[in-house]
Coordinates of C-alpha atoms in Angstrom, one line a residue:
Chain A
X282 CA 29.8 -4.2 51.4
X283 CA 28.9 -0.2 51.6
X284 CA 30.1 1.1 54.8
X285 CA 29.5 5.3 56.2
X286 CA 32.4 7.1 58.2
X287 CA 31.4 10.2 60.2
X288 CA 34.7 10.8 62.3
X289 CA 33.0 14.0 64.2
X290 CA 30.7 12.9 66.8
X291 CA 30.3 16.3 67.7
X292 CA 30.6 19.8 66.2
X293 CA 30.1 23.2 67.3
X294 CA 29.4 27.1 65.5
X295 CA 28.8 30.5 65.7
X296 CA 25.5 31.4 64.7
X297 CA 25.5 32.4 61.3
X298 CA 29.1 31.3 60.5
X299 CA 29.7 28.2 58.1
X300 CA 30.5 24.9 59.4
X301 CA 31.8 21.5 57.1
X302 CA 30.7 18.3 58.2
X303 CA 32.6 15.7 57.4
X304 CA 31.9 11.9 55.8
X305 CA 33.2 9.0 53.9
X306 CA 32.2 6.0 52.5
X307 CA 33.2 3.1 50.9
X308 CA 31.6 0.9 48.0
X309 CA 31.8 -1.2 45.2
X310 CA 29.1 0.1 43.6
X311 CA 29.2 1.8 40.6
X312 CA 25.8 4.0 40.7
X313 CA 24.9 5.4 43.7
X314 CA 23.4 7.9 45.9
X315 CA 24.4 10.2 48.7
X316 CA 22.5 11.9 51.4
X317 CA 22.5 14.1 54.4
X318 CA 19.4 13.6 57.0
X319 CA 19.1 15.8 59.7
X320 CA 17.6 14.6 62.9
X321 CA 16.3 17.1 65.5
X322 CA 15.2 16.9 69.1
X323 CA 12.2 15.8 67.1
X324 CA 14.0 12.7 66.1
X325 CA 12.0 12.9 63.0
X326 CA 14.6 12.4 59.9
X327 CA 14.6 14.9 57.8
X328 CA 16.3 14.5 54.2
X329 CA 18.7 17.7 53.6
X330 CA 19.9 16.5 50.2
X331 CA 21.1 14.4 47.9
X332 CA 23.7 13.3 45.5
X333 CA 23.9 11.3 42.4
X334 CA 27.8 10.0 42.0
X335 CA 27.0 10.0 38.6
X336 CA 27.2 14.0 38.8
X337 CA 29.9 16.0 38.9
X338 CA 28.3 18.9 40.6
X339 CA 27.8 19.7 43.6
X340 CA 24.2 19.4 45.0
X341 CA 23.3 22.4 46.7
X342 CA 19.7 22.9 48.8
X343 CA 19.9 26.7 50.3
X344 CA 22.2 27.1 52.9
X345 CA 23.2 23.7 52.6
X346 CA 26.1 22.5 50.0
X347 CA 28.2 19.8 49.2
X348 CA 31.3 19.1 48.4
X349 CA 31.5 15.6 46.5
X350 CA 35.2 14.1 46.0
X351 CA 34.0 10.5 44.4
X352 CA 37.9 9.6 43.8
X353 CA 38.3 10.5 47.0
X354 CA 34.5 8.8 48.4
X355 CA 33.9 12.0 50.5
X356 CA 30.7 13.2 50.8
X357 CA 31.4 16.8 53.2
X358 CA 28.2 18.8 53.9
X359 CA 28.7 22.6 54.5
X360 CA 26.1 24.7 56.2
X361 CA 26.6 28.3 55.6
X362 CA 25.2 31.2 57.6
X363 CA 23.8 29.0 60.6
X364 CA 20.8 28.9 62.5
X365 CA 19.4 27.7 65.7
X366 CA 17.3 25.6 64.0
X367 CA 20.4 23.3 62.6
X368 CA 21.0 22.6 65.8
X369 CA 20.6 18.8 65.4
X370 CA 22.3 15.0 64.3
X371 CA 23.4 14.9 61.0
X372 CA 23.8 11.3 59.3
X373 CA 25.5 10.6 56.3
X374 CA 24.6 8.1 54.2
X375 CA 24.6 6.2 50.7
X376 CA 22.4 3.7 48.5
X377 CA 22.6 2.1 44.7
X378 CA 21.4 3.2 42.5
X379 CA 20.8 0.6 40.6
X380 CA 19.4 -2.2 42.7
X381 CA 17.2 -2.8 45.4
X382 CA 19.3 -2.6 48.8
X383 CA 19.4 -0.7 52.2
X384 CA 20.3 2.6 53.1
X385 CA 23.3 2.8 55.2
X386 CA 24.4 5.0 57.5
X387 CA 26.9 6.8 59.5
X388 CA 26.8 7.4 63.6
X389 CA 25.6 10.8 63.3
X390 CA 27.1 13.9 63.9
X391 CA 25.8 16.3 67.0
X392 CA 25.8 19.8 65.9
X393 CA 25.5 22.4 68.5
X394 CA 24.6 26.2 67.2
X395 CA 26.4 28.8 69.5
X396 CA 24.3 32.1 70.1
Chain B
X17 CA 0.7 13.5 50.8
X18 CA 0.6 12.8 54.3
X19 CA 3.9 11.2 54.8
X20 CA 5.4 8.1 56.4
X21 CA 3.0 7.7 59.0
X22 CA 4.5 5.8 62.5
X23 CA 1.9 4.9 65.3
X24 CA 1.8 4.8 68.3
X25 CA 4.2 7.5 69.1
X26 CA 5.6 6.0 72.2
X27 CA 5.0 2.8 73.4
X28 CA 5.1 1.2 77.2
X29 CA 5.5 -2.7 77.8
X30 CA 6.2 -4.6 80.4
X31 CA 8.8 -7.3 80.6
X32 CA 7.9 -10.7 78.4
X33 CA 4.5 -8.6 76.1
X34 CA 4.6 -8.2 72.7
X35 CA 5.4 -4.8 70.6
X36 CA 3.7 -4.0 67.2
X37 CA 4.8 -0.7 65.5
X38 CA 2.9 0.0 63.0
X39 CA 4.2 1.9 59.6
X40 CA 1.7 3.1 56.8
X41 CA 4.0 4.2 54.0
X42 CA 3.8 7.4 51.3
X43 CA 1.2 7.3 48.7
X44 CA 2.9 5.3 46.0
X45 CA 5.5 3.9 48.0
X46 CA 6.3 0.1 47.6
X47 CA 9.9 -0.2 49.7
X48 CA 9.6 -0.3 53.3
X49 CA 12.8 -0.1 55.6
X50 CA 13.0 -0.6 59.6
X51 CA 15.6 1.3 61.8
X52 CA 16.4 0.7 65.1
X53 CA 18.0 3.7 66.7
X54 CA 19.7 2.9 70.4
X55 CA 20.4 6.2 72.4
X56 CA 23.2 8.0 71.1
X57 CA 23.6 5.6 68.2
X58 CA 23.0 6.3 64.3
X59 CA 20.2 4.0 62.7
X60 CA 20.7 0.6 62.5
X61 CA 19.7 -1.6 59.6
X62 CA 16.4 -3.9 60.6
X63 CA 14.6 -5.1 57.6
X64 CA 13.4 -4.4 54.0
X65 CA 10.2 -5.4 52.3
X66 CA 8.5 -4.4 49.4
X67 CA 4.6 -5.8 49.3
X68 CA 4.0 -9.0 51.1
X69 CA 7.9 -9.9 50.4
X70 CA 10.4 -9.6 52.6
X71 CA 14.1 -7.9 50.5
X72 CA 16.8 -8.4 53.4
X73 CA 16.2 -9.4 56.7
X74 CA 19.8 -9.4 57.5
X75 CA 19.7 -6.7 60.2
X76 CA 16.9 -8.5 62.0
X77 CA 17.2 -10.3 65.4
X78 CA 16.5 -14.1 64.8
X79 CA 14.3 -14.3 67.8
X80 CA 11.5 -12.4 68.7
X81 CA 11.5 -10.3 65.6
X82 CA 9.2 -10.4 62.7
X83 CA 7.8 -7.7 60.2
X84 CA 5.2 -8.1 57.3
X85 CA 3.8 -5.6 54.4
X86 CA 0.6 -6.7 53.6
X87 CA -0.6 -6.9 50.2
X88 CA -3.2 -4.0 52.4
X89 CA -2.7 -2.3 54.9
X90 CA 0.6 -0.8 56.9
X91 CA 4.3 -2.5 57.5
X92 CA 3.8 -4.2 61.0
X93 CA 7.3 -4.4 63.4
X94 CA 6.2 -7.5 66.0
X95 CA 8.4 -7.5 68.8
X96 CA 7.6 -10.7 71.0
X97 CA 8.5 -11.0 74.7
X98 CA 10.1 -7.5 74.8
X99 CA 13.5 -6.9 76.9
X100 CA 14.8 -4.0 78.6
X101 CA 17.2 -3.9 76.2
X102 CA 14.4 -3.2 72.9
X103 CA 14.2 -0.4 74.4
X104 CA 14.7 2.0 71.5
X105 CA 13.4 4.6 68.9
X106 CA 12.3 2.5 65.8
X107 CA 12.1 3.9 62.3
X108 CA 10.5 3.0 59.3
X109 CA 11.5 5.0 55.8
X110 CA 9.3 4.2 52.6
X111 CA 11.0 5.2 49.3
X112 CA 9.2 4.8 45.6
X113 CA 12.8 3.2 44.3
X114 CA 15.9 4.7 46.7
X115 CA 15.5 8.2 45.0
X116 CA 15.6 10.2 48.2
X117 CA 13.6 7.9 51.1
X118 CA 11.1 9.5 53.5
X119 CA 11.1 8.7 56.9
X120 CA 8.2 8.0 60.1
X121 CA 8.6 10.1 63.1
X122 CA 9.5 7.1 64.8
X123 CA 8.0 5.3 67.5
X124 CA 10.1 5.3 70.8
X125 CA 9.5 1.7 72.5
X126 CA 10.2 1.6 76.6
X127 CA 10.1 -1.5 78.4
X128 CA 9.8 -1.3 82.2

């Protein structure tokens, strides 16, 4: 069974500082991927990006990085320079890759932007 | 590409109707996942169907609950003799093949 750790349910940052959000996860899987959706006020879910564990490098989208540990199964997203506009939940969350199955998910992580 | 498309937005019923959320896919997508998002919770597992099949149902209430993919036509979430307690933002996500899956707005369900 694949199971998604977010152990900050809430975060705050300066405007345009960097903050690391943290997750981990757990699987037996061999192939699989990793994401970061960001839900606004909205509630829409946005994808922010997305992982292959197959690669060693870190996905990067922007602002938005990763830092990928597979040995470790953490999955940390760091948002540089932030905006008001990141102001939102942030869920973690994994799928194989090589079969049919759900996504799972985290709980969510609130960040709050700081003016 | 219009994206996964969720109606209605929000959703009244009273006490004992029945609930359809309606979820039309992306162009070209075959997998269709259900969410159910209580407040201040992450997204909860429902249901996954690809065309006129249902995947894994495991997440799924055994009463009240059904959902379809028609061979035409949008995903359908039936919620039968709704509770307070269905009260809740449901999601639906379409993905070609788990490559990065798209979600709905969601519709937000209220029962008074």
């Amino acid at each position: 069974a694949q199971t998604v750790t977010q152990s900050q349910p809430e975060m705050s940052v300066q405007e345009a500082e960097t903050v690391t959000l943290s997750c981990t996860y757990d699987t037996s899987e061999s192939d699989y991927y990793l994401f970061w959706y960001k839900q606004p006020p909205s509630r829409q879910m946005i994808l922010v990006i997305r992982q292959e564990a197959y690669k060693q490098q870190n996905a990067t989208e922007n602002r938005f990085s990763v830092n990928f540990q597979k040995a470790a199964k953490s999955f940390s997203l760091k948002i540089s320079d932030s905006q008001l506009g990141d102001a939102a939940m942030y869920f973690c969350a994994s799928y194989p890759m090589n079969r049919d199955d759900k996504i799972i998910f985290g709980k969510g992580t609130r960040l709050h932007i700081l003016p | 590409n219009a994206g996964v498309m969720q109606n209605p937005r929000h959703l009244v019923r009273r006490r004992g109707q029945e609930a359809r959320l309606r979820c039309s896919p992306m162009k070209g997508h075959s997998h269709v996942y259900w969410y159910r998002q209580l407040p201040e919770e992450g997204l909860k597992f429902m249901v996954y169907l690809q065309k006129e099949n249902i995947i894994d149902e495991s997440g799924m209430p055994k009463e009240r609950f059904s959902a379809e993919f028609p061979k035409e036509g949008p995903s359908i979430l039936r919620i039968q003799q709704v509770v307070r307690g269905d009260s809740a933002a449901y999601f639906c996500a379409s993905s070609p093949d788990g490559q990065g899956t798209f979600f709905g707005q969601g519709t937000r369900l209220t029962v008074v």
